[in-house]
GROMACS .gro file of C-alpha atoms in nm:
model
  470
    1UNK     CA    1   2.736  -1.655   0.513
    2UNK     CA    2   2.845  -2.013   0.517
    3UNK     CA    3   3.145  -2.130   0.715
    4UNK     CA    4   3.313  -2.440   0.582
    5UNK     CA    5   3.474  -2.497   0.903
    6UNK     CA    6   3.154  -2.525   1.096
    7UNK     CA    7   2.930  -2.695   0.854
    8UNK     CA    8   3.112  -2.912   0.594
    9UNK     CA    9   3.254  -3.274   0.648
   10UNK     CA   10   3.567  -3.195   0.447
   11UNK     CA   11   3.695  -2.962   0.732
   12UNK     CA   12   3.688  -3.250   0.970
   13UNK     CA   13   3.856  -3.492   0.739
   14UNK     CA   14   4.130  -3.239   0.654
   15UNK     CA   15   4.208  -3.168   1.031
   16UNK     CA   16   4.214  -3.542   1.105
   17UNK     CA   17   4.458  -3.623   0.833
   18UNK     CA   18   4.675  -3.339   0.928
   19UNK     CA   19   4.682  -3.458   1.302
   20UNK     CA   20   4.815  -3.796   1.192
   21UNK     CA   21   5.148  -3.653   1.090
   22UNK     CA   22   5.470  -3.725   1.272
   23UNK     CA   23   5.845  -3.731   1.235
   24UNK     CA   24   5.885  -4.056   1.040
   25UNK     CA   25   6.122  -4.165   0.768
   26UNK     CA   26   6.027  -4.086   0.408
   27UNK     CA   27   5.960  -4.464   0.317
   28UNK     CA   28   5.870  -4.764   0.524
   29UNK     CA   29   5.712  -5.111   0.474
   30UNK     CA   30   5.496  -5.225   0.184
   31UNK     CA   31   5.121  -5.169   0.231
   32UNK     CA   32   4.774  -5.251   0.084
   33UNK     CA   33   4.605  -4.929  -0.011
   34UNK     CA   34   4.273  -5.107  -0.005
   35UNK     CA   35   4.311  -5.171   0.368
   36UNK     CA   36   4.119  -4.963   0.627
   37UNK     CA   37   4.435  -4.859   0.808
   38UNK     CA   38   4.738  -4.974   0.603
   39UNK     CA   39   4.996  -4.760   0.781
   40UNK     CA   40   5.062  -4.647   1.135
   41UNK     CA   41   5.256  -4.361   1.284
   42UNK     CA   42   5.101  -4.099   1.055
   43UNK     CA   43   5.251  -4.258   0.751
   44UNK     CA   44   5.026  -4.308   0.438
   45UNK     CA   45   5.002  -4.569   0.184
   46UNK     CA   46   5.121  -4.454  -0.174
   47UNK     CA   47   5.220  -4.602  -0.496
   48UNK     CA   48   5.591  -4.590  -0.529
   49UNK     CA   49   5.787  -4.590  -0.844
   50UNK     CA   50   5.956  -4.927  -0.935
   51UNK     CA   51   5.773  -5.138  -0.674
   52UNK     CA   52   5.456  -5.192  -0.459
   53UNK     CA   53   5.276  -4.946  -0.248
   54UNK     CA   54   5.461  -4.843   0.060
   55UNK     CA   55   5.400  -4.663   0.376
   56UNK     CA   56   5.559  -4.319   0.328
   57UNK     CA   57   5.552  -3.965   0.490
   58UNK     CA   58   5.232  -3.773   0.445
   59UNK     CA   59   5.214  -3.494   0.190
   60UNK     CA   60   5.030  -3.165   0.253
   61UNK     CA   61   4.986  -2.851   0.039
   62UNK     CA   62   4.989  -2.521   0.243
   63UNK     CA   63   4.899  -2.174   0.125
   64UNK     CA   64   4.673  -1.873   0.182
   65UNK     CA   65   4.348  -1.750   0.031
   66UNK     CA   66   4.331  -1.372   0.006
   67UNK     CA   67   4.162  -1.086  -0.160
   68UNK     CA   68   4.318  -1.025  -0.493
   69UNK     CA   69   4.255  -0.642  -0.457
   70UNK     CA   70   4.415  -0.644  -0.122
   71UNK     CA   71   4.666  -0.921  -0.087
   72UNK     CA   72   4.729  -0.859   0.278
   73UNK     CA   73   4.369  -0.945   0.362
   74UNK     CA   74   4.318  -1.316   0.417
   75UNK     CA   75   3.978  -1.475   0.353
   76UNK     CA   76   3.845  -1.711   0.618
   77UNK     CA   77   3.604  -2.003   0.555
   78UNK     CA   78   3.733  -2.044   0.189
   79UNK     CA   79   3.724  -2.404   0.060
   80UNK     CA   80   4.028  -2.519  -0.136
   81UNK     CA   81   4.047  -2.856  -0.336
   82UNK     CA   82   4.346  -3.007  -0.498
   83UNK     CA   83   4.295  -3.190  -0.833
   84UNK     CA   84   4.500  -3.429  -1.045
   85UNK     CA   85   4.555  -3.402  -1.402
   86UNK     CA   86   4.221  -3.588  -1.483
   87UNK     CA   87   4.016  -3.349  -1.263
   88UNK     CA   88   3.984  -3.593  -0.980
   89UNK     CA   89   4.013  -3.463  -0.608
   90UNK     CA   90   4.323  -3.614  -0.438
   91UNK     CA   91   4.206  -3.538  -0.091
   92UNK     CA   92   3.941  -3.369   0.117
   93UNK     CA   93   3.890  -2.994   0.073
   94UNK     CA   94   4.054  -2.765   0.335
   95UNK     CA   95   3.894  -2.467   0.495
   96UNK     CA   96   4.094  -2.149   0.543
   97UNK     CA   97   4.130  -2.015   0.894
   98UNK     CA   98   4.084  -1.656   1.019
   99UNK     CA   99   4.407  -1.535   0.849
  100UNK     CA  100   4.323  -1.726   0.519
  101UNK     CA  101   4.576  -2.002   0.571
  102UNK     CA  102   4.475  -2.350   0.472
  103UNK     CA  103   4.628  -2.702   0.459
  104UNK     CA  104   4.525  -2.996   0.238
  105UNK     CA  105   4.645  -3.344   0.298
  106UNK     CA  106   4.659  -3.511  -0.045
  107UNK     CA  107   4.750  -3.841  -0.200
  108UNK     CA  108   5.022  -3.850  -0.477
  109UNK     CA  109   5.245  -4.102  -0.652
  110UNK     CA  110   5.600  -4.111  -0.504
  111UNK     CA  111   5.950  -4.150  -0.643
  112UNK     CA  112   6.158  -4.462  -0.530
  113UNK     CA  113   6.280  -4.265  -0.224
  114UNK     CA  114   5.932  -4.185  -0.114
  115UNK     CA  115   5.943  -3.816  -0.231
  116UNK     CA  116   5.622  -3.683  -0.400
  117UNK     CA  117   5.591  -3.670  -0.789
  118UNK     CA  118   5.345  -3.531  -1.025
  119UNK     CA  119   5.135  -3.209  -1.013
  120UNK     CA  120   4.791  -3.081  -0.909
  121UNK     CA  121   4.577  -2.777  -0.964
  122UNK     CA  122   4.383  -2.589  -0.709
  123UNK     CA  123   4.020  -2.481  -0.701
  124UNK     CA  124   3.899  -2.230  -0.432
  125UNK     CA  125   3.571  -2.077  -0.344
  126UNK     CA  126   3.436  -1.857  -0.064
  127UNK     CA  127   3.113  -1.665   0.007
  128UNK     CA  128   3.102  -1.335  -0.163
  129UNK     CA  129   3.382  -1.409  -0.410
  130UNK     CA  130   3.406  -1.543  -0.755
  131UNK     CA  131   3.525  -1.900  -0.777
  132UNK     CA  132   3.879  -1.971  -0.873
  133UNK     CA  133   3.946  -2.054  -1.157
  134UNK     CA  134   3.678  -1.885  -1.364
  135UNK     CA  135   3.661  -1.628  -1.650
  136UNK     CA  136   4.005  -1.559  -1.776
  137UNK     CA  137   4.182  -1.691  -1.455
  138UNK     CA  138   4.338  -2.023  -1.492
  139UNK     CA  139   4.479  -2.265  -1.238
  140UNK     CA  140   4.822  -2.356  -1.318
  141UNK     CA  141   4.998  -2.692  -1.204
  142UNK     CA  142   5.157  -2.701  -0.865
  143UNK     CA  143   5.474  -2.922  -0.899
  144UNK     CA  144   5.471  -3.164  -0.616
  145UNK     CA  145   5.844  -3.261  -0.665
  146UNK     CA  146   5.924  -2.920  -0.500
  147UNK     CA  147   5.799  -3.045  -0.166
  148UNK     CA  148   6.040  -3.011   0.132
  149UNK     CA  149   6.062  -3.241   0.433
  150UNK     CA  150   5.930  -3.059   0.743
  151UNK     CA  151   5.883  -3.246   1.078
  152UNK     CA  152   5.827  -3.573   0.917
  153UNK     CA  153   5.594  -3.453   0.644
  154UNK     CA  154   5.628  -3.351   0.282
  155UNK     CA  155   5.510  -2.990   0.252
  156UNK     CA  156   5.430  -2.790  -0.070
  157UNK     CA  157   5.418  -2.426   0.006
  158UNK     CA  158   5.492  -2.139  -0.250
  159UNK     CA  159   5.337  -1.834  -0.420
  160UNK     CA  160   5.171  -2.085  -0.643
  161UNK     CA  161   4.979  -2.238  -0.359
  162UNK     CA  162   4.839  -1.884  -0.258
  163UNK     CA  163   4.504  -1.814  -0.420
  164UNK     CA  164   4.362  -1.470  -0.466
  165UNK     CA  165   3.973  -1.424  -0.500
  166UNK     CA  166   3.777  -1.145  -0.666
  167UNK     CA  167   3.482  -1.006  -0.461
  168UNK     CA  168   3.147  -1.037  -0.622
  169UNK     CA  169   2.958  -0.702  -0.689
  170UNK     CA  170   2.624  -0.857  -0.578
  171UNK     CA  171   2.672  -1.164  -0.344
  172UNK     CA  172   2.383  -1.379  -0.276
  173UNK     CA  173   2.236  -1.465   0.061
  174UNK     CA  174   2.170  -1.833   0.003
  175UNK     CA  175   2.409  -2.131  -0.048
  176UNK     CA  176   2.371  -2.497  -0.128
  177UNK     CA  177   2.589  -2.767   0.026
  178UNK     CA  178   2.571  -3.143   0.056
  179UNK     CA  179   2.735  -3.451  -0.060
  180UNK     CA  180   2.729  -3.640  -0.381
  181UNK     CA  181   2.793  -4.019  -0.459
  182UNK     CA  182   3.153  -4.010  -0.599
  183UNK     CA  183   3.198  -4.267  -0.880
  184UNK     CA  184   3.483  -4.518  -0.830
  185UNK     CA  185   3.609  -4.489  -1.192
  186UNK     CA  186   3.607  -4.121  -1.254
  187UNK     CA  187   3.580  -3.957  -0.914
  188UNK     CA  188   3.568  -3.590  -1.019
  189UNK     CA  189   3.226  -3.446  -0.995
  190UNK     CA  190   3.117  -3.095  -1.101
  191UNK     CA  191   2.808  -2.971  -0.929
  192UNK     CA  192   2.589  -2.687  -1.105
  193UNK     CA  193   2.307  -2.479  -0.947
  194UNK     CA  194   2.109  -2.317  -1.216
  195UNK     CA  195   1.773  -2.127  -1.215
  196UNK     CA  196   1.490  -2.381  -1.249
  197UNK     CA  197   1.302  -2.159  -1.489
  198UNK     CA  198   1.466  -2.028  -1.808
  199UNK     CA  199   1.534  -1.763  -1.928
  200UNK     CA  200   1.653  -1.606  -1.610
  201UNK     CA  201   1.885  -1.321  -1.514
  202UNK     CA  202   1.974  -1.509  -1.188
  203UNK     CA  203   2.336  -1.648  -1.190
  204UNK     CA  204   2.446  -2.008  -1.256
  205UNK     CA  205   2.693  -2.113  -0.994
  206UNK     CA  206   2.914  -2.421  -0.968
  207UNK     CA  207   3.095  -2.629  -0.704
  208UNK     CA  208   3.327  -2.924  -0.700
  209UNK     CA  209   3.301  -3.231  -0.480
  210UNK     CA  210   3.605  -3.321  -0.275
  211UNK     CA  211   3.730  -3.686  -0.223
  212UNK     CA  212   3.456  -3.739   0.038
  213UNK     CA  213   3.193  -3.605  -0.208
  214UNK     CA  214   3.135  -3.284  -0.006
  215UNK     CA  215   3.058  -2.968  -0.204
  216UNK     CA  216   2.931  -2.616  -0.153
  217UNK     CA  217   2.791  -2.356  -0.390
  218UNK     CA  218   2.778  -1.987  -0.262
  219UNK     CA  219   2.609  -1.671  -0.362
  220UNK     CA  220   2.259  -1.776  -0.470
  221UNK     CA  221   1.956  -1.553  -0.458
  222UNK     CA  222   1.708  -1.626  -0.169
  223UNK     CA  223   1.364  -1.724  -0.274
  224UNK     CA  224   1.445  -1.830  -0.608
  225UNK     CA  225   1.384  -2.184  -0.756
  226UNK     CA  226   1.716  -2.356  -0.838
  227UNK     CA  227   1.795  -2.702  -1.000
  228UNK     CA  228   2.108  -2.866  -0.857
  229UNK     CA  229   2.275  -3.135  -1.083
  230UNK     CA  230   2.593  -3.328  -1.065
  231UNK     CA  231   2.802  -3.422  -1.368
  232UNK     CA  232   3.062  -3.696  -1.371
  233UNK     CA  233   3.196  -3.914  -1.659
  234UNK     CA  234   3.013  -4.250  -1.674
  235UNK     CA  235   2.713  -4.178  -1.457
  236UNK     CA  236   2.397  -3.980  -1.434
  237UNK     CA  237   2.267  -3.817  -1.117
  238UNK     CA  238   1.913  -3.746  -1.004
  239UNK     CA  239   1.870  -3.366  -1.001
  240UNK     CA  240   1.694  -3.168  -0.739
  241UNK     CA  241   1.494  -2.853  -0.758
  242UNK     CA  242   1.405  -2.646  -0.457
  243UNK     CA  243   1.318  -2.289  -0.368
  244UNK     CA  244   1.613  -2.153  -0.173
  245UNK     CA  245   1.578  -2.045   0.175
  246UNK     CA  246   1.812  -1.763   0.307
  247UNK     CA  247   2.135  -1.918   0.439
  248UNK     CA  248   2.217  -2.289   0.418
  249UNK     CA  249   2.027  -2.527   0.185
  250UNK     CA  250   2.127  -2.899   0.215
  251UNK     CA  251   2.106  -3.088  -0.122
  252UNK     CA  252   2.251  -3.442  -0.149
  253UNK     CA  253   2.274  -3.604  -0.484
  254UNK     CA  254   2.255  -3.975  -0.574
  255UNK     CA  255   2.344  -4.152  -0.884
  256UNK     CA  256   2.052  -4.250  -1.107
  257UNK     CA  257   2.163  -4.602  -1.218
  258UNK     CA  258   1.845  -4.638  -1.455
  259UNK     CA  259   2.009  -4.381  -1.686
  260UNK     CA  260   2.324  -4.486  -1.845
  261UNK     CA  261   2.574  -4.246  -1.970
  262UNK     CA  262   2.620  -4.209  -2.349
  263UNK     CA  263   2.876  -4.157  -2.625
  264UNK     CA  264   2.941  -3.824  -2.808
  265UNK     CA  265   3.139  -3.860  -3.133
  266UNK     CA  266   3.215  -3.673  -3.440
  267UNK     CA  267   3.483  -3.547  -3.682
  268UNK     CA  268   3.723  -3.254  -3.690
  269UNK     CA  269   3.881  -3.124  -4.014
  270UNK     CA  270   4.225  -2.967  -3.985
  271UNK     CA  271   4.256  -2.674  -4.219
  272UNK     CA  272   4.444  -2.359  -4.302
  273UNK     CA  273   4.809  -2.247  -4.234
  274UNK     CA  274   5.045  -2.235  -3.944
  275UNK     CA  275   4.941  -2.586  -3.832
  276UNK     CA  276   5.142  -2.743  -3.555
  277UNK     CA  277   5.279  -3.099  -3.586
  278UNK     CA  278   5.089  -3.217  -3.281
  279UNK     CA  279   4.724  -3.329  -3.281
  280UNK     CA  280   4.443  -3.143  -3.093
  281UNK     CA  281   4.167  -3.220  -2.843
  282UNK     CA  282   3.795  -3.195  -2.811
  283UNK     CA  283   3.624  -3.118  -2.482
  284UNK     CA  284   3.252  -3.086  -2.375
  285UNK     CA  285   3.151  -2.782  -2.168
  286UNK     CA  286   2.810  -2.738  -1.997
  287UNK     CA  287   2.600  -2.516  -2.193
  288UNK     CA  288   2.470  -2.351  -1.877
  289UNK     CA  289   2.817  -2.242  -1.775
  290UNK     CA  290   2.934  -2.137  -2.137
  291UNK     CA  291   3.019  -1.771  -2.183
  292UNK     CA  292   2.997  -1.678  -2.536
  293UNK     CA  293   3.188  -1.346  -2.476
  294UNK     CA  294   3.492  -1.545  -2.343
  295UNK     CA  295   3.435  -1.858  -2.549
  296UNK     CA  296   3.476  -2.101  -2.248
  297UNK     CA  297   3.277  -2.272  -1.981
  298UNK     CA  298   3.320  -2.564  -1.724
  299UNK     CA  299   3.400  -2.910  -1.838
  300UNK     CA  300   3.298  -3.206  -1.626
  301UNK     CA  301   3.608  -3.412  -1.560
  302UNK     CA  302   3.664  -3.697  -1.812
  303UNK     CA  303   3.470  -3.546  -2.103
  304UNK     CA  304   3.767  -3.506  -2.328
  305UNK     CA  305   3.916  -3.655  -2.639
  306UNK     CA  306   4.286  -3.625  -2.687
  307UNK     CA  307   4.517  -3.703  -2.979
  308UNK     CA  308   4.241  -3.584  -3.235
  309UNK     CA  309   4.342  -3.553  -3.594
  310UNK     CA  310   4.002  -3.637  -3.767
  311UNK     CA  311   3.752  -3.848  -3.560
  312UNK     CA  312   3.685  -3.853  -3.188
  313UNK     CA  313   3.474  -4.020  -2.940
  314UNK     CA  314   3.398  -3.926  -2.591
  315UNK     CA  315   3.227  -4.200  -2.368
  316UNK     CA  316   3.051  -4.182  -2.049
  317UNK     CA  317   2.872  -3.847  -2.119
  318UNK     CA  318   2.589  -3.765  -1.874
  319UNK     CA  319   2.264  -3.639  -2.004
  320UNK     CA  320   2.274  -3.251  -2.047
  321UNK     CA  321   2.331  -2.969  -2.286
  322UNK     CA  322   2.690  -2.909  -2.399
  323UNK     CA  323   2.899  -2.687  -2.623
  324UNK     CA  324   3.169  -2.868  -2.810
  325UNK     CA  325   3.517  -2.705  -2.813
  326UNK     CA  326   3.797  -2.821  -3.037
  327UNK     CA  327   4.149  -2.675  -3.017
  328UNK     CA  328   4.068  -2.505  -2.687
  329UNK     CA  329   4.371  -2.618  -2.503
  330UNK     CA  330   4.715  -2.470  -2.554
  331UNK     CA  331   4.811  -2.688  -2.851
  332UNK     CA  332   4.865  -2.451  -3.139
  333UNK     CA  333   4.509  -2.508  -3.282
  334UNK     CA  334   4.207  -2.291  -3.260
  335UNK     CA  335   3.843  -2.334  -3.394
  336UNK     CA  336   3.816  -2.197  -3.749
  337UNK     CA  337   3.588  -1.899  -3.759
  338UNK     CA  338   3.601  -1.856  -4.132
  339UNK     CA  339   3.300  -1.845  -4.356
  340UNK     CA  340   3.087  -1.703  -4.082
  341UNK     CA  341   3.131  -1.998  -3.840
  342UNK     CA  342   3.111  -1.794  -3.521
  343UNK     CA  343   2.950  -2.036  -3.276
  344UNK     CA  344   3.091  -2.388  -3.172
  345UNK     CA  345   2.858  -2.680  -3.204
  346UNK     CA  346   2.585  -2.713  -2.930
  347UNK     CA  347   2.436  -3.047  -2.853
  348UNK     CA  348   2.185  -3.217  -2.613
  349UNK     CA  349   2.248  -3.565  -2.476
  350UNK     CA  350   1.916  -3.714  -2.361
  351UNK     CA  351   1.918  -4.096  -2.331
  352UNK     CA  352   2.090  -4.161  -2.667
  353UNK     CA  353   2.432  -4.132  -2.820
  354UNK     CA  354   2.507  -3.818  -3.028
  355UNK     CA  355   2.699  -3.761  -3.345
  356UNK     CA  356   2.825  -3.404  -3.384
  357UNK     CA  357   2.833  -3.244  -3.732
  358UNK     CA  358   3.207  -3.191  -3.828
  359UNK     CA  359   3.383  -2.869  -3.757
  360UNK     CA  360   3.698  -2.713  -3.863
  361UNK     CA  361   4.022  -2.644  -3.658
  362UNK     CA  362   4.304  -2.423  -3.793
  363UNK     CA  363   4.656  -2.327  -3.698
  364UNK     CA  364   4.655  -2.031  -3.430
  365UNK     CA  365   4.820  -1.707  -3.447
  366UNK     CA  366   5.132  -1.731  -3.231
  367UNK     CA  367   5.185  -1.483  -2.948
  368UNK     CA  368   5.531  -1.373  -2.865
  369UNK     CA  369   5.715  -1.261  -2.554
  370UNK     CA  370   5.611  -1.224  -2.266
  371UNK     CA  371   5.323  -1.474  -2.297
  372UNK     CA  372   5.385  -1.842  -2.215
  373UNK     CA  373   5.184  -2.151  -2.147
  374UNK     CA  374   5.284  -2.145  -1.767
  375UNK     CA  375   5.186  -1.813  -1.618
  376UNK     CA  376   4.982  -1.497  -1.684
  377UNK     CA  377   5.194  -1.199  -1.766
  378UNK     CA  378   5.232  -0.919  -1.516
  379UNK     CA  379   5.186  -0.606  -1.715
  380UNK     CA  380   5.378  -0.373  -1.481
  381UNK     CA  381   5.379  -0.070  -1.718
  382UNK     CA  382   5.091   0.160  -1.800
  383UNK     CA  383   5.125   0.105  -2.177
  384UNK     CA  384   5.255  -0.238  -2.228
  385UNK     CA  385   5.365  -0.350  -2.581
  386UNK     CA  386   5.213  -0.672  -2.722
  387UNK     CA  387   5.411  -0.890  -2.971
  388UNK     CA  388   5.296  -1.172  -3.200
  389UNK     CA  389   5.400  -1.352  -3.506
  390UNK     CA  390   5.235  -1.232  -3.821
  391UNK     CA  391   4.996  -1.508  -3.955
  392UNK     CA  392   5.110  -1.639  -4.305
  393UNK     CA  393   4.924  -1.483  -4.603
  394UNK     CA  394   4.742  -1.242  -4.368
  395UNK     CA  395   4.593  -0.931  -4.540
  396UNK     CA  396   4.528  -0.735  -4.229
  397UNK     CA  397   4.501  -0.794  -3.857
  398UNK     CA  398   4.299  -0.675  -3.554
  399UNK     CA  399   4.429  -0.680  -3.194
  400UNK     CA  400   4.204  -0.637  -2.891
  401UNK     CA  401   4.202  -0.640  -2.515
  402UNK     CA  402   3.903  -0.805  -2.334
  403UNK     CA  403   3.836  -0.786  -1.947
  404UNK     CA  404   3.758  -1.089  -1.731
  405UNK     CA  405   3.391  -1.064  -1.853
  406UNK     CA  406   3.459  -1.081  -2.218
  407UNK     CA  407   3.402  -0.696  -2.263
  408UNK     CA  408   3.618  -0.535  -2.510
  409UNK     CA  409   3.814  -0.242  -2.359
  410UNK     CA  410   4.040  -0.158  -2.645
  411UNK     CA  411   4.120  -0.250  -3.007
  412UNK     CA  412   4.315  -0.171  -3.309
  413UNK     CA  413   4.177  -0.262  -3.655
  414UNK     CA  414   4.300  -0.292  -4.007
  415UNK     CA  415   4.673  -0.329  -3.899
  416UNK     CA  416   4.901  -0.442  -4.172
  417UNK     CA  417   4.911  -0.817  -4.243
  418UNK     CA  418   5.279  -0.800  -4.157
  419UNK     CA  419   5.250  -0.615  -3.813
  420UNK     CA  420   5.398  -0.805  -3.528
  421UNK     CA  421   5.369  -0.557  -3.231
  422UNK     CA  422   5.143  -0.278  -3.097
  423UNK     CA  423   5.165  -0.054  -2.793
  424UNK     CA  424   4.866  -0.018  -2.578
  425UNK     CA  425   4.718   0.339  -2.581
  426UNK     CA  426   4.353   0.269  -2.443
  427UNK     CA  427   4.188   0.349  -2.113
  428UNK     CA  428   4.377   0.300  -1.795
  429UNK     CA  429   4.385  -0.066  -1.691
  430UNK     CA  430   4.252  -0.164  -1.346
  431UNK     CA  431   4.529  -0.262  -1.105
  432UNK     CA  432   4.510  -0.634  -1.020
  433UNK     CA  433   4.241  -0.708  -1.288
  434UNK     CA  434   4.289  -0.978  -1.553
  435UNK     CA  435   4.265  -0.919  -1.914
  436UNK     CA  436   4.336  -1.108  -2.234
  437UNK     CA  437   4.529  -0.994  -2.555
  438UNK     CA  438   4.391  -1.133  -2.864
  439UNK     CA  439   4.496  -1.115  -3.239
  440UNK     CA  440   4.267  -1.193  -3.530
  441UNK     CA  441   4.410  -1.230  -3.875
  442UNK     CA  442   4.216  -1.169  -4.200
  443UNK     CA  443   4.266  -1.298  -4.552
  444UNK     CA  444   4.092  -1.253  -4.903
  445UNK     CA  445   3.863  -1.517  -5.018
  446UNK     CA  446   3.659  -1.565  -5.328
  447UNK     CA  447   3.716  -1.353  -5.621
  448UNK     CA  448   3.432  -1.437  -5.846
  449UNK     CA  449   3.177  -1.214  -6.001
  450UNK     CA  450   3.129  -1.028  -5.668
  451UNK     CA  451   3.491  -0.975  -5.629
  452UNK     CA  452   3.705  -1.098  -5.326
  453UNK     CA  453   3.584  -1.061  -4.974
  454UNK     CA  454   3.767  -1.048  -4.650
  455UNK     CA  455   3.721  -1.324  -4.397
  456UNK     CA  456   3.889  -1.443  -4.073
  457UNK     CA  457   4.186  -1.667  -4.134
  458UNK     CA  458   4.282  -1.754  -3.771
  459UNK     CA  459   4.315  -1.602  -3.419
  460UNK     CA  460   4.535  -1.642  -3.117
  461UNK     CA  461   4.454  -1.931  -2.877
  462UNK     CA  462   4.165  -1.928  -2.643
  463UNK     CA  463   4.389  -1.981  -2.327
  464UNK     CA  464   4.691  -1.746  -2.419
  465UNK     CA  465   4.743  -1.378  -2.395
  466UNK     CA  466   4.613  -1.350  -2.031
  467UNK     CA  467   4.777  -1.089  -1.818
  468UNK     CA  468   4.732  -0.906  -1.494
  469UNK     CA  469   4.753  -0.517  -1.470
  470UNK     CA  470   4.962  -0.377  -1.187
   0.00000   0.00000   0.00000
């Protein structure tokens, strides 16, 4: 199995940055962030609110990577990356030690007094484990303003910086690692390793480049031919295909300047009831990572259009196959599935701009307590009760629970259109496992010579209703 601490350049960078810390004041003199060594004494050059960049105390995130099924068991050799709101890495990746502990030095904007501001999300991976986040598991923001001053450094450490990983049933014996050229404009880079020959039952795995361009992708099958591709907004990369040897396979990826990125544009029609007052968004996810059962996949950073009410345009799209998702984020909107529209649009970008045929977005079914936008709920009883708000003009409703792989484990159909709660009475839920509660509302349509038919009116949002069974 790979050891990030032995092999990857990000481990050396993380240790070097941590070693520079010292007991200094929170703010110092002004500095030039473009200079090679703008600050001394362990201070770092950061943008400070209300003024020019200043030398300020370093900021680190500390936490632990552990086995989700056995929280006391730390995972060594795990890579952890911190990402800003745009999906760009804000520092080198860290490698967890023998106890699972890690520390990431990161860059962040500062308040006038030099204290950290903003938020980041975490991404973690280790050999033999599912990448976090993936499936139903989301990475929630870590609030940097909660940092405390410890020995001259700002330190963010809480339960929110600890990451639990789920063991794979069939880990692979090969892994790919290397570096990618990091674009200056959109530095977030998603790396995908997919079977070179399709269709295939071999897995598609992903990795994420840190601020130095280093990445690693674990658990690939030895002897299989895999294509490794990088995706970042504004550029195309030259892919590489190779037959994987057991153990380490080094694949470095360069930008292909001869192939410019393209633009994907289209229209969205807002329909139905229960519409929120805010606009929606449209994102592109890689088709090779899209899970139809869960309705989600991985989106390269920057391939998003916000504030969408009718038309949208996403510039800088690399060549590739994508699924177009509208209303995917927690904004009160969902894709309209009425009229048999079960699948979102699929497109192929290959050296030309693409216009997407318009699709519909509708107001979502609202879930009630205990679900929120911030955290997954801990279902600490064997038979939890789920609550929602009845969708307007709903004829009947279906509720269901799916597991982290999109498999339905329980459902209740033909509930009254005014029902707002249901108690779980299905098979025992697995302790520590992630599930999602979903509501689908139905209405009558038509009424001509063939009589009315029942059609889907709306459903709960894609990212809400996630809970953990304990």
